[in-house]
Each structure stands twice: as C-alpha cells, then as structure tokens.
Amino acid sequence: MVVKVGVAKLGNIASGVMAELLLDERADREDMMTFMATSGTKLQKEDVDRVVSNLKAWQPDFAIVVSPNGVLEGPVGAREDLKAAGIPTIVITDDVTTKKEGWELLKASGFGYIIVKADAMIGARREFLDPIEMADYNGNLVKVLALTGAFRKIQMELDKVIDQVKAGKKGAEIELPKLVLNADNSTKGEFTNPYAQAKARAAYEIASAVAGVNVKGCFMTKEWTDYVPIVTSAHEMMRAAANLCDQARELEKGCDGVIRKPHKKTGEIVSKVTLISKPE
C-alpha cells in the first residue's frame, strides 16, 4: 500500500520548510508519497482556498496543515474544510497558538496538532528585515529544530500516522498526534553526551524566548528607533541558539555518539550510533 500524505503550507514557519522531507530523506520510500501545496507568504482566504482545493483534489489519506499562528482565520478555515471533506488533519504550528483564543477549541477538536515552541516568529520590521536577513534567520532556526531533536519528534509522530494507514485504519479510526514540543521532550533521547544535551536544551530555550522578543518589537513598540534594536537582538538570540547546537553536535561527533535513524525503502526506521556501522 502507498500512503498519500498531503501537506498544506500556509505562510511560513521553519517546521514547514522540512515537513514532507523529514518523511523521505533519500527520496526512496516505496510505502508513501507526498503532495505539497503552498500559499506562499500569504494567509488570505483566496490563497488558502487555492491550497485546500488542490489538496482535496489529490485525496490524501491524511493532511498536514503547517502555518504560523494556528488559530488565525486562514489556517482554521483550511483544516475545517479538510475535515469536512473527511480527511484526517494534523496542524503543525508555533507557540503563539497556545496564547490565543481558539487554543482550547483546537485541543478539544478532532484535529491532531504539533505545537513547536522554538519555531519563533521572525523580526518582521522593514527597517531591519530584508530577504537575506530572513533567509539567515530561517537557516539558524532550521538548525535549532534539527539538532535539538524537534524535527525528529515531528517525523516520528507523522510516521506513526502513516503506519496506522498502512495497517488499514481510515478516517476517525486514525489516532492523530497531540503534542507540544518543548526543551524537555524535544531533546529527550537525542544525545549520548549529557553536555551535548544540555547545550541543545539551552538552545531550545533561547529559541523559544525569541518569539516574545519579536512580538514586543513588531507589535508593542511604536518608534522605529526603539523596535529595530529589539528585533535585532531577537535575531542575535537565534544565532546564539544555532551556535549552541553546532557545539552540541560537535560534542556528539567527538565521542562517536551521533544518533542516526534513517528510513528503509519500506518505511521502517532503523538506527545506529557509531559512524562506521550499519543501521539496524
């Protein structure tokens, strides 16, 4: 059986950059396939409707809706539309979602969700943010989510859903993830060196704090001479978090302890630690 996984990317968060790639890192899985539709940078209704229409036409076994602020009208409408079409849906979004009205409704709904606390809002002020600064920030954030273990936890949760579909479950029978990723559960089981885990945990905590700083700079500060230093400091925080992740990775390499968990062509996950060894 080939499981069809649909991915709707609405706007941008770093988790969305890698969402479908985490499931098939060498593009050789034979048990699943993905289709991704995106609204680009926008979250307007017409952009979201275009994405959802394409996704429904493909008829996936389940769908993933990735967006910032998962209680905004666009993301809410997307998942409701997919649910109405009978498609099990998982929301992947940032921590802003847990601070907005509608969070309780999301928790009580039939949707799955993965909230990534470290997937922090960018410093979107014109006096500061240009395309290169945007790309640099997202590069640092992707590194943080990869090397702290957040991406692995997302991948594992999505693979569990794929396995259920392969086992014959459909629609409401599928158990969807309900997970809030923080510094504790993201880094758990990801490191062989306790100092490496401590650095990764520190990186996750710093990245999680970036959102609050950028919210202050983007929405709570009026004078540009005041908000430019604020958003700049948030980007420096993310850079520091990425540097801590590099240090953690190097510690793991130094003791030949990097944990690797590749997919086989069948979708089975195998694992290894020492570099010169075969995954089993």
PDB file of C-alpha atoms in Angstrom:
ATOM      1  CA  MET A   1       0.000   0.000   0.000  1.00  0.00           C
ATOM      2  CA  VAL A   2       1.203   3.522  -0.794  1.00  0.00           C
ATOM      3  CA  VAL A   3       0.026   6.089   1.762  1.00  0.00           C
ATOM      4  CA  LYS A   4      -0.842   9.520   0.356  1.00  0.00           C
ATOM      5  CA  VAL A   5       0.236  12.379   2.627  1.00  0.00           C
ATOM      6  CA  GLY A   6      -0.970  15.873   1.727  1.00  0.00           C
ATOM      7  CA  VAL A   7       0.855  18.945   3.040  1.00  0.00           C
ATOM      8  CA  ALA A   8      -0.651  22.434   3.044  1.00  0.00           C
ATOM      9  CA  LYS A   9       1.901  25.166   3.733  1.00  0.00           C
ATOM     10  CA  LEU A  10       0.209  28.435   4.627  1.00  0.00           C
ATOM     11  CA  GLY A  11       2.629  31.303   5.100  1.00  0.00           C
ATOM     12  CA  ASN A  12       5.930  30.259   6.621  1.00  0.00           C
ATOM     13  CA  ILE A  13       7.340  28.713   9.747  1.00  0.00           C
ATOM     14  CA  ALA A  14      10.603  26.777   9.865  1.00  0.00           C
ATOM     15  CA  SER A  15       8.830  23.491  10.599  1.00  0.00           C
ATOM     16  CA  GLY A  16       7.162  23.802   7.213  1.00  0.00           C
ATOM     17  CA  VAL A  17      10.481  24.038   5.375  1.00  0.00           C
ATOM     18  CA  MET A  18      11.203  20.387   6.105  1.00  0.00           C
ATOM     19  CA  ALA A  19       7.763  18.875   6.826  1.00  0.00           C
ATOM     20  CA  GLU A  20       7.489  16.444   3.907  1.00  0.00           C
ATOM     21  CA  LEU A  21      11.263  15.979   3.544  1.00  0.00           C
ATOM     22  CA  LEU A  22      11.536  14.531   7.055  1.00  0.00           C
ATOM     23  CA  LEU A  23       9.450  11.563   5.927  1.00  0.00           C
ATOM     24  CA  ASP A  24      11.599  10.560   2.946  1.00  0.00           C
ATOM     25  CA  GLU A  25      15.104  11.940   3.395  1.00  0.00           C
ATOM     26  CA  ARG A  26      16.626   9.990   0.494  1.00  0.00           C
ATOM     27  CA  ALA A  27      13.546  10.055  -1.757  1.00  0.00           C
ATOM     28  CA  ASP A  28      13.429   6.253  -1.966  1.00  0.00           C
ATOM     29  CA  ARG A  29      10.478   5.226   0.214  1.00  0.00           C
ATOM     30  CA  GLU A  30       8.059   2.935  -1.585  1.00  0.00           C
ATOM     31  CA  ASP A  31       5.296   2.907   1.033  1.00  0.00           C
ATOM     32  CA  MET A  32       4.266   6.564   0.906  1.00  0.00           C
ATOM     33  CA  MET A  33       4.131   9.632  -1.297  1.00  0.00           C
ATOM     34  CA  THR A  34       3.591  13.309  -0.590  1.00  0.00           C
ATOM     35  CA  PHE A  35       1.906  16.211  -2.318  1.00  0.00           C
ATOM     36  CA  MET A  36       2.598  19.739  -1.132  1.00  0.00           C
ATOM     37  CA  ALA A  37       0.571  22.866  -1.950  1.00  0.00           C
ATOM     38  CA  THR A  38       1.540  26.306  -0.656  1.00  0.00           C
ATOM     39  CA  SER A  39       0.005  29.745  -0.347  1.00  0.00           C
ATOM     40  CA  GLY A  40       3.479  31.280  -0.490  1.00  0.00           C
ATOM     41  CA  THR A  41       3.894  34.049   2.061  1.00  0.00           C
ATOM     42  CA  LYS A  42       0.205  34.949   2.247  1.00  0.00           C
ATOM     43  CA  LEU A  43      -2.624  33.799   4.502  1.00  0.00           C
ATOM     44  CA  GLN A  44      -5.544  35.469   2.747  1.00  0.00           C
ATOM     45  CA  LYS A  45      -8.702  33.418   2.187  1.00  0.00           C
ATOM     46  CA  GLU A  46      -8.277  33.173  -1.600  1.00  0.00           C
ATOM     47  CA  ASP A  47      -4.716  31.890  -1.187  1.00  0.00           C
ATOM     48  CA  VAL A  48      -5.754  29.336   1.416  1.00  0.00           C
ATOM     49  CA  ASP A  49      -8.744  28.202  -0.662  1.00  0.00           C
ATOM     50  CA  ARG A  50      -6.444  27.532  -3.632  1.00  0.00           C
ATOM     51  CA  VAL A  51      -4.211  25.328  -1.494  1.00  0.00           C
ATOM     52  CA  VAL A  52      -7.060  23.385   0.077  1.00  0.00           C
ATOM     53  CA  SER A  53      -8.774  22.826  -3.279  1.00  0.00           C
ATOM     54  CA  ASN A  54      -5.628  21.302  -4.743  1.00  0.00           C
ATOM     55  CA  LEU A  55      -5.112  19.145  -1.674  1.00  0.00           C
ATOM     56  CA  LYS A  56      -8.700  17.823  -1.669  1.00  0.00           C
ATOM     57  CA  ALA A  57      -8.490  17.025  -5.375  1.00  0.00           C
ATOM     58  CA  TRP A  58      -5.484  14.788  -4.681  1.00  0.00           C
ATOM     59  CA  GLN A  59      -7.479  12.897  -1.999  1.00  0.00           C
ATOM     60  CA  PRO A  60      -4.747  12.182   0.572  1.00  0.00           C
ATOM     61  CA  ASP A  61      -5.136   9.590   3.322  1.00  0.00           C
ATOM     62  CA  PHE A  62      -4.379  12.379   5.778  1.00  0.00           C
ATOM     63  CA  ALA A  63      -3.292  16.007   5.598  1.00  0.00           C
ATOM     64  CA  ILE A  64      -0.833  18.238   7.416  1.00  0.00           C
ATOM     65  CA  VAL A  65      -1.549  21.969   7.683  1.00  0.00           C
ATOM     66  CA  VAL A  66       1.598  23.933   8.534  1.00  0.00           C
ATOM     67  CA  SER A  67       1.253  27.620   9.379  1.00  0.00           C
ATOM     68  CA  PRO A  68       2.164  30.336  11.846  1.00  0.00           C
ATOM     69  CA  ASN A  69      -0.465  31.087  14.479  1.00  0.00           C
ATOM     70  CA  GLY A  70      -2.774  28.135  14.016  1.00  0.00           C
ATOM     71  CA  VAL A  71      -5.864  29.962  15.292  1.00  0.00           C
ATOM     72  CA  LEU A  72      -5.889  32.599  12.527  1.00  0.00           C
ATOM     73  CA  GLU A  73      -8.865  32.560  10.145  1.00  0.00           C
ATOM     74  CA  GLY A  74      -6.885  31.106   7.222  1.00  0.00           C
ATOM     75  CA  PRO A  75      -5.393  28.057   8.984  1.00  0.00           C
ATOM     76  CA  VAL A  76      -8.656  27.427  10.867  1.00  0.00           C
ATOM     77  CA  GLY A  77     -10.646  27.524   7.637  1.00  0.00           C
ATOM     78  CA  ALA A  78      -8.171  25.210   5.906  1.00  0.00           C
ATOM     79  CA  ARG A  79      -8.359  22.476   8.500  1.00  0.00           C
ATOM     80  CA  GLU A  80     -12.143  22.792   8.852  1.00  0.00           C
ATOM     81  CA  ASP A  81     -12.522  22.459   5.079  1.00  0.00           C
ATOM     82  CA  LEU A  82     -10.290  19.384   5.003  1.00  0.00           C
ATOM     83  CA  LYS A  83     -12.175  17.859   7.936  1.00  0.00           C
ATOM     84  CA  ALA A  84     -15.484  18.437   6.154  1.00  0.00           C
ATOM     85  CA  ALA A  85     -14.059  16.514   3.208  1.00  0.00           C
ATOM     86  CA  GLY A  86     -13.385  13.562   5.512  1.00  0.00           C
ATOM     87  CA  ILE A  87      -9.590  13.980   5.519  1.00  0.00           C
ATOM     88  CA  PRO A  88      -7.869  13.442   8.895  1.00  0.00           C
ATOM     89  CA  THR A  89      -5.818  16.584   9.550  1.00  0.00           C
ATOM     90  CA  ILE A  90      -2.786  17.433  11.664  1.00  0.00           C
ATOM     91  CA  VAL A  91      -1.905  21.043  12.482  1.00  0.00           C
ATOM     92  CA  ILE A  92       1.778  21.968  12.834  1.00  0.00           C
ATOM     93  CA  THR A  93       2.231  25.483  14.149  1.00  0.00           C
ATOM     94  CA  ASP A  94       4.117  27.733  16.572  1.00  0.00           C
ATOM     95  CA  ASP A  95       3.707  28.605  20.234  1.00  0.00           C
ATOM     96  CA  VAL A  96       1.694  31.768  19.506  1.00  0.00           C
ATOM     97  CA  THR A  97      -1.225  29.381  19.007  1.00  0.00           C
ATOM     98  CA  THR A  98      -1.282  28.445  22.696  1.00  0.00           C
ATOM     99  CA  LYS A  99      -1.652  32.100  23.698  1.00  0.00           C
ATOM    100  CA  LYS A 100      -4.668  32.899  21.513  1.00  0.00           C
ATOM    101  CA  GLU A 101      -8.409  32.348  21.728  1.00  0.00           C
ATOM    102  CA  GLY A 102      -9.247  29.143  19.959  1.00  0.00           C
ATOM    103  CA  TRP A 103      -6.467  27.069  21.528  1.00  0.00           C
ATOM    104  CA  GLU A 104      -8.946  25.262  23.774  1.00  0.00           C
ATOM    105  CA  LEU A 105     -11.124  24.565  20.754  1.00  0.00           C
ATOM    106  CA  LEU A 106      -8.149  23.101  18.906  1.00  0.00           C
ATOM    107  CA  LYS A 107      -7.302  20.844  21.846  1.00  0.00           C
ATOM    108  CA  ALA A 108     -10.893  19.665  22.113  1.00  0.00           C
ATOM    109  CA  SER A 109     -11.324  19.155  18.363  1.00  0.00           C
ATOM    110  CA  GLY A 110     -10.763  16.056  16.309  1.00  0.00           C
ATOM    111  CA  PHE A 111      -7.628  17.531  14.777  1.00  0.00           C
ATOM    112  CA  GLY A 112      -4.137  16.364  15.536  1.00  0.00           C
ATOM    113  CA  TYR A 113      -1.606  19.020  16.438  1.00  0.00           C
ATOM    114  CA  ILE A 114       2.115  19.503  16.972  1.00  0.00           C
ATOM    115  CA  ILE A 115       2.978  22.843  18.583  1.00  0.00           C
ATOM    116  CA  VAL A 116       6.668  23.744  18.232  1.00  0.00           C
ATOM    117  CA  LYS A 117       7.590  26.265  20.934  1.00  0.00           C
ATOM    118  CA  ALA A 118      11.006  27.049  19.440  1.00  0.00           C
ATOM    119  CA  ASP A 119       9.588  27.812  15.978  1.00  0.00           C
ATOM    120  CA  ALA A 120       9.693  31.515  16.773  1.00  0.00           C
ATOM    121  CA  MET A 121       8.219  34.467  14.899  1.00  0.00           C
ATOM    122  CA  ILE A 122      10.713  36.447  12.801  1.00  0.00           C
ATOM    123  CA  GLY A 123      11.616  40.122  13.377  1.00  0.00           C
ATOM    124  CA  ALA A 124       9.441  41.441  10.554  1.00  0.00           C
ATOM    125  CA  ARG A 125      10.219  45.160  10.572  1.00  0.00           C
ATOM    126  CA  ARG A 126      11.062  46.817   7.228  1.00  0.00           C
ATOM    127  CA  GLU A 127      13.921  48.864   8.729  1.00  0.00           C
ATOM    128  CA  PHE A 128      15.592  45.590   9.718  1.00  0.00           C
ATOM    129  CA  LEU A 129      14.334  42.601   7.734  1.00  0.00           C
ATOM    130  CA  ASP A 130      15.380  42.150   4.120  1.00  0.00           C
ATOM    131  CA  PRO A 131      15.370  38.873   2.133  1.00  0.00           C
ATOM    132  CA  ILE A 132      18.907  37.943   3.234  1.00  0.00           C
ATOM    133  CA  GLU A 133      18.212  38.574   6.910  1.00  0.00           C
ATOM    134  CA  MET A 134      15.039  36.496   6.550  1.00  0.00           C
ATOM    135  CA  ALA A 135      16.929  33.598   4.975  1.00  0.00           C
ATOM    136  CA  ASP A 136      19.735  33.772   7.534  1.00  0.00           C
ATOM    137  CA  TYR A 137      17.251  33.709  10.424  1.00  0.00           C
ATOM    138  CA  ASN A 138      15.368  30.741   8.987  1.00  0.00           C
ATOM    139  CA  GLY A 139      18.642  28.904   8.386  1.00  0.00           C
ATOM    140  CA  ASN A 140      19.558  29.302  12.043  1.00  0.00           C
ATOM    141  CA  LEU A 141      16.082  28.251  13.154  1.00  0.00           C
ATOM    142  CA  VAL A 142      16.098  25.148  10.948  1.00  0.00           C
ATOM    143  CA  LYS A 143      19.417  24.161  12.530  1.00  0.00           C
ATOM    144  CA  VAL A 144      17.953  24.605  16.016  1.00  0.00           C
ATOM    145  CA  LEU A 145      14.897  22.481  15.248  1.00  0.00           C
ATOM    146  CA  ALA A 146      17.038  19.804  13.576  1.00  0.00           C
ATOM    147  CA  LEU A 147      19.795  19.477  16.154  1.00  0.00           C
ATOM    148  CA  THR A 148      17.701  19.807  19.319  1.00  0.00           C
ATOM    149  CA  GLY A 149      15.505  16.868  18.271  1.00  0.00           C
ATOM    150  CA  ALA A 150      12.320  18.775  17.395  1.00  0.00           C
ATOM    151  CA  PHE A 151      12.348  17.665  13.767  1.00  0.00           C
ATOM    152  CA  ARG A 152      12.889  14.051  14.797  1.00  0.00           C
ATOM    153  CA  LYS A 153       9.876  14.184  17.098  1.00  0.00           C
ATOM    154  CA  ILE A 154       7.738  15.657  14.293  1.00  0.00           C
ATOM    155  CA  GLN A 155       8.937  12.959  11.889  1.00  0.00           C
ATOM    156  CA  MET A 156       8.249  10.162  14.384  1.00  0.00           C
ATOM    157  CA  GLU A 157       4.722  11.393  15.066  1.00  0.00           C
ATOM    158  CA  LEU A 158       3.912  11.609  11.355  1.00  0.00           C
ATOM    159  CA  ASP A 159       5.416   8.162  10.720  1.00  0.00           C
ATOM    160  CA  LYS A 160       3.087   6.740  13.389  1.00  0.00           C
ATOM    161  CA  VAL A 161       0.134   8.053  11.414  1.00  0.00           C
ATOM    162  CA  ILE A 162       1.500   6.582   8.173  1.00  0.00           C
ATOM    163  CA  ASP A 163       1.881   3.217   9.913  1.00  0.00           C
ATOM    164  CA  GLN A 164      -1.745   3.310  11.040  1.00  0.00           C
ATOM    165  CA  VAL A 165      -2.945   3.931   7.493  1.00  0.00           C
ATOM    166  CA  LYS A 166      -0.748   1.075   6.266  1.00  0.00           C
ATOM    167  CA  ALA A 167      -2.398  -1.119   8.902  1.00  0.00           C
ATOM    168  CA  GLY A 168      -5.816  -0.376   7.395  1.00  0.00           C
ATOM    169  CA  LYS A 169      -7.139   2.437   9.597  1.00  0.00           C
ATOM    170  CA  LYS A 170      -9.165   5.176   7.920  1.00  0.00           C
ATOM    171  CA  GLY A 171     -10.747   8.497   8.852  1.00  0.00           C
ATOM    172  CA  ALA A 172     -11.735   8.759  12.515  1.00  0.00           C
ATOM    173  CA  GLU A 173     -10.033   5.437  13.281  1.00  0.00           C
ATOM    174  CA  ILE A 174      -6.630   7.098  12.934  1.00  0.00           C
ATOM    175  CA  GLU A 175      -5.109   8.346  16.187  1.00  0.00           C
ATOM    176  CA  LEU A 176      -3.595  11.762  15.483  1.00  0.00           C
ATOM    177  CA  PRO A 177      -0.751  13.332  17.487  1.00  0.00           C
ATOM    178  CA  LYS A 178      -1.463  15.872  20.227  1.00  0.00           C
ATOM    179  CA  LEU A 179       1.943  17.177  21.199  1.00  0.00           C
ATOM    180  CA  VAL A 180       3.519  20.400  22.431  1.00  0.00           C
ATOM    181  CA  LEU A 181       7.267  20.297  21.809  1.00  0.00           C
ATOM    182  CA  ASN A 182       9.376  21.966  24.490  1.00  0.00           C
ATOM    183  CA  ALA A 183      13.022  21.799  25.575  1.00  0.00           C
ATOM    184  CA  ASP A 184      12.402  18.664  27.635  1.00  0.00           C
ATOM    185  CA  ASN A 185      10.627  16.371  25.194  1.00  0.00           C
ATOM    186  CA  SER A 186      12.444  17.635  22.084  1.00  0.00           C
ATOM    187  CA  THR A 187      15.908  16.796  23.421  1.00  0.00           C
ATOM    188  CA  LYS A 188      14.898  13.571  25.179  1.00  0.00           C
ATOM    189  CA  GLY A 189      16.602  10.510  23.710  1.00  0.00           C
ATOM    190  CA  GLU A 190      18.574  12.541  21.154  1.00  0.00           C
ATOM    191  CA  PHE A 191      22.030  12.607  22.736  1.00  0.00           C
ATOM    192  CA  THR A 192      24.639  10.247  24.126  1.00  0.00           C
ATOM    193  CA  ASN A 193      26.668  13.030  25.764  1.00  0.00           C
ATOM    194  CA  PRO A 194      24.909  14.842  28.649  1.00  0.00           C
ATOM    195  CA  TYR A 195      26.834  18.062  27.964  1.00  0.00           C
ATOM    196  CA  ALA A 196      25.592  17.981  24.376  1.00  0.00           C
ATOM    197  CA  GLN A 197      22.016  17.572  25.575  1.00  0.00           C
ATOM    198  CA  ALA A 198      22.447  20.484  27.988  1.00  0.00           C
ATOM    199  CA  LYS A 199      23.663  22.736  25.171  1.00  0.00           C
ATOM    200  CA  ALA A 200      20.793  21.646  22.939  1.00  0.00           C
ATOM    201  CA  ARG A 201      18.328  22.255  25.720  1.00  0.00           C
ATOM    202  CA  ALA A 202      19.752  25.742  26.241  1.00  0.00           C
ATOM    203  CA  ALA A 203      19.432  26.380  22.502  1.00  0.00           C
ATOM    204  CA  TYR A 204      15.781  25.343  22.525  1.00  0.00           C
ATOM    205  CA  GLU A 205      15.005  27.585  25.487  1.00  0.00           C
ATOM    206  CA  ILE A 206      16.678  30.566  23.807  1.00  0.00           C
ATOM    207  CA  ALA A 207      14.846  29.962  20.532  1.00  0.00           C
ATOM    208  CA  SER A 208      11.544  29.676  22.407  1.00  0.00           C
ATOM    209  CA  ALA A 209      12.185  33.064  24.037  1.00  0.00           C
ATOM    210  CA  VAL A 210      12.819  34.724  20.655  1.00  0.00           C
ATOM    211  CA  ALA A 211       9.100  34.837  19.832  1.00  0.00           C
ATOM    212  CA  GLY A 212       8.331  37.026  22.834  1.00  0.00           C
ATOM    213  CA  VAL A 213      11.088  39.451  21.924  1.00  0.00           C
ATOM    214  CA  ASN A 214       9.897  39.713  18.332  1.00  0.00           C
ATOM    215  CA  VAL A 215       6.276  40.173  19.392  1.00  0.00           C
ATOM    216  CA  LYS A 216       7.443  43.107  21.522  1.00  0.00           C
ATOM    217  CA  GLY A 217       9.441  44.565  18.633  1.00  0.00           C
ATOM    218  CA  CYS A 218       6.795  44.018  15.948  1.00  0.00           C
ATOM    219  CA  PHE A 219       3.528  44.775  17.765  1.00  0.00           C
ATOM    220  CA  MET A 220       4.172  46.532  21.081  1.00  0.00           C
ATOM    221  CA  THR A 221       6.791  49.163  20.218  1.00  0.00           C
ATOM    222  CA  LYS A 222       5.889  52.175  18.049  1.00  0.00           C
ATOM    223  CA  GLU A 223       9.086  54.129  17.426  1.00  0.00           C
ATOM    224  CA  TRP A 224      11.397  52.602  14.821  1.00  0.00           C
ATOM    225  CA  THR A 225      14.474  53.721  16.740  1.00  0.00           C
ATOM    226  CA  ASP A 226      13.187  51.596  19.632  1.00  0.00           C
ATOM    227  CA  TYR A 227      11.958  48.500  17.803  1.00  0.00           C
ATOM    228  CA  VAL A 228      14.938  47.998  15.478  1.00  0.00           C
ATOM    229  CA  PRO A 229      17.314  47.126  18.365  1.00  0.00           C
ATOM    230  CA  ILE A 230      14.659  44.822  19.822  1.00  0.00           C
ATOM    231  CA  VAL A 231      14.160  42.695  16.699  1.00  0.00           C
ATOM    232  CA  THR A 232      17.914  42.746  16.037  1.00  0.00           C
ATOM    233  CA  SER A 233      18.524  41.306  19.492  1.00  0.00           C
ATOM    234  CA  ALA A 234      15.986  38.540  18.800  1.00  0.00           C
ATOM    235  CA  HIS A 235      17.876  37.512  15.667  1.00  0.00           C
ATOM    236  CA  GLU A 236      21.139  37.525  17.630  1.00  0.00           C
ATOM    237  CA  MET A 237      19.471  35.213  20.149  1.00  0.00           C
ATOM    238  CA  MET A 238      18.564  32.773  17.367  1.00  0.00           C
ATOM    239  CA  ARG A 239      22.129  32.927  16.050  1.00  0.00           C
ATOM    240  CA  ALA A 240      23.424  32.105  19.554  1.00  0.00           C
ATOM    241  CA  ALA A 241      20.999  29.185  19.763  1.00  0.00           C
ATOM    242  CA  ALA A 242      22.248  27.830  16.420  1.00  0.00           C
ATOM    243  CA  ASN A 243      25.857  28.132  17.629  1.00  0.00           C
ATOM    244  CA  LEU A 244      24.994  26.132  20.748  1.00  0.00           C
ATOM    245  CA  CYS A 245      23.508  23.447  18.507  1.00  0.00           C
ATOM    246  CA  ASP A 246      26.737  23.304  16.495  1.00  0.00           C
ATOM    247  CA  GLN A 247      28.661  22.850  19.736  1.00  0.00           C
ATOM    248  CA  ALA A 248      26.311  20.072  20.839  1.00  0.00           C
ATOM    249  CA  ARG A 249      26.711  18.282  17.515  1.00  0.00           C
ATOM    250  CA  GLU A 250      30.495  18.510  17.704  1.00  0.00           C
ATOM    251  CA  LEU A 251      30.476  17.016  21.202  1.00  0.00           C
ATOM    252  CA  GLU A 252      28.423  14.098  19.886  1.00  0.00           C
ATOM    253  CA  LYS A 253      30.825  13.638  16.976  1.00  0.00           C
ATOM    254  CA  GLY A 254      33.805  13.765  19.327  1.00  0.00           C
ATOM    255  CA  CYS A 255      32.585  10.726  21.261  1.00  0.00           C
ATOM    256  CA  ASP A 256      31.296   8.996  18.090  1.00  0.00           C
ATOM    257  CA  GLY A 257      27.814   9.237  19.541  1.00  0.00           C
ATOM    258  CA  VAL A 258      25.641  10.866  16.850  1.00  0.00           C
ATOM    259  CA  ILE A 259      22.313   9.057  16.776  1.00  0.00           C
ATOM    260  CA  ARG A 260      21.049   8.351  13.240  1.00  0.00           C
ATOM    261  CA  LYS A 261      17.622   6.909  12.405  1.00  0.00           C
ATOM    262  CA  PRO A 262      17.162   6.571   8.631  1.00  0.00           C
ATOM    263  CA  HIS A 263      14.131   5.141   6.829  1.00  0.00           C
ATOM    264  CA  LYS A 264      14.336   1.950   4.821  1.00  0.00           C
ATOM    265  CA  LYS A 265      12.539   1.772   1.457  1.00  0.00           C
ATOM    266  CA  THR A 266       9.678   0.023   3.246  1.00  0.00           C
ATOM    267  CA  GLY A 267       9.311   2.958   5.661  1.00  0.00           C
ATOM    268  CA  GLU A 268      10.751   1.035   8.600  1.00  0.00           C
ATOM    269  CA  ILE A 269      13.003   3.169  10.801  1.00  0.00           C
ATOM    270  CA  VAL A 270      16.399   1.686  11.625  1.00  0.00           C
ATOM    271  CA  SER A 271      19.086   3.198  13.844  1.00  0.00           C
ATOM    272  CA  LYS A 272      22.799   3.387  14.560  1.00  0.00           C
ATOM    273  CA  VAL A 273      25.192   5.395  16.729  1.00  0.00           C
ATOM    274  CA  THR A 274      28.812   4.777  15.790  1.00  0.00           C
ATOM    275  CA  LEU A 275      29.668   6.299  12.404  1.00  0.00           C
ATOM    276  CA  ILE A 276      31.329   3.231  10.892  1.00  0.00           C
ATOM    277  CA  SER A 277      28.424   0.823  11.337  1.00  0.00           C
ATOM    278  CA  LYS A 278      25.268  -0.336   9.583  1.00  0.00           C
ATOM    279  CA  PRO A 279      21.842   0.837  10.798  1.00  0.00           C
ATOM    280  CA  GLU A 280      19.711  -1.948  12.238  1.00  0.00           C
TER     281      GLU A 280
END
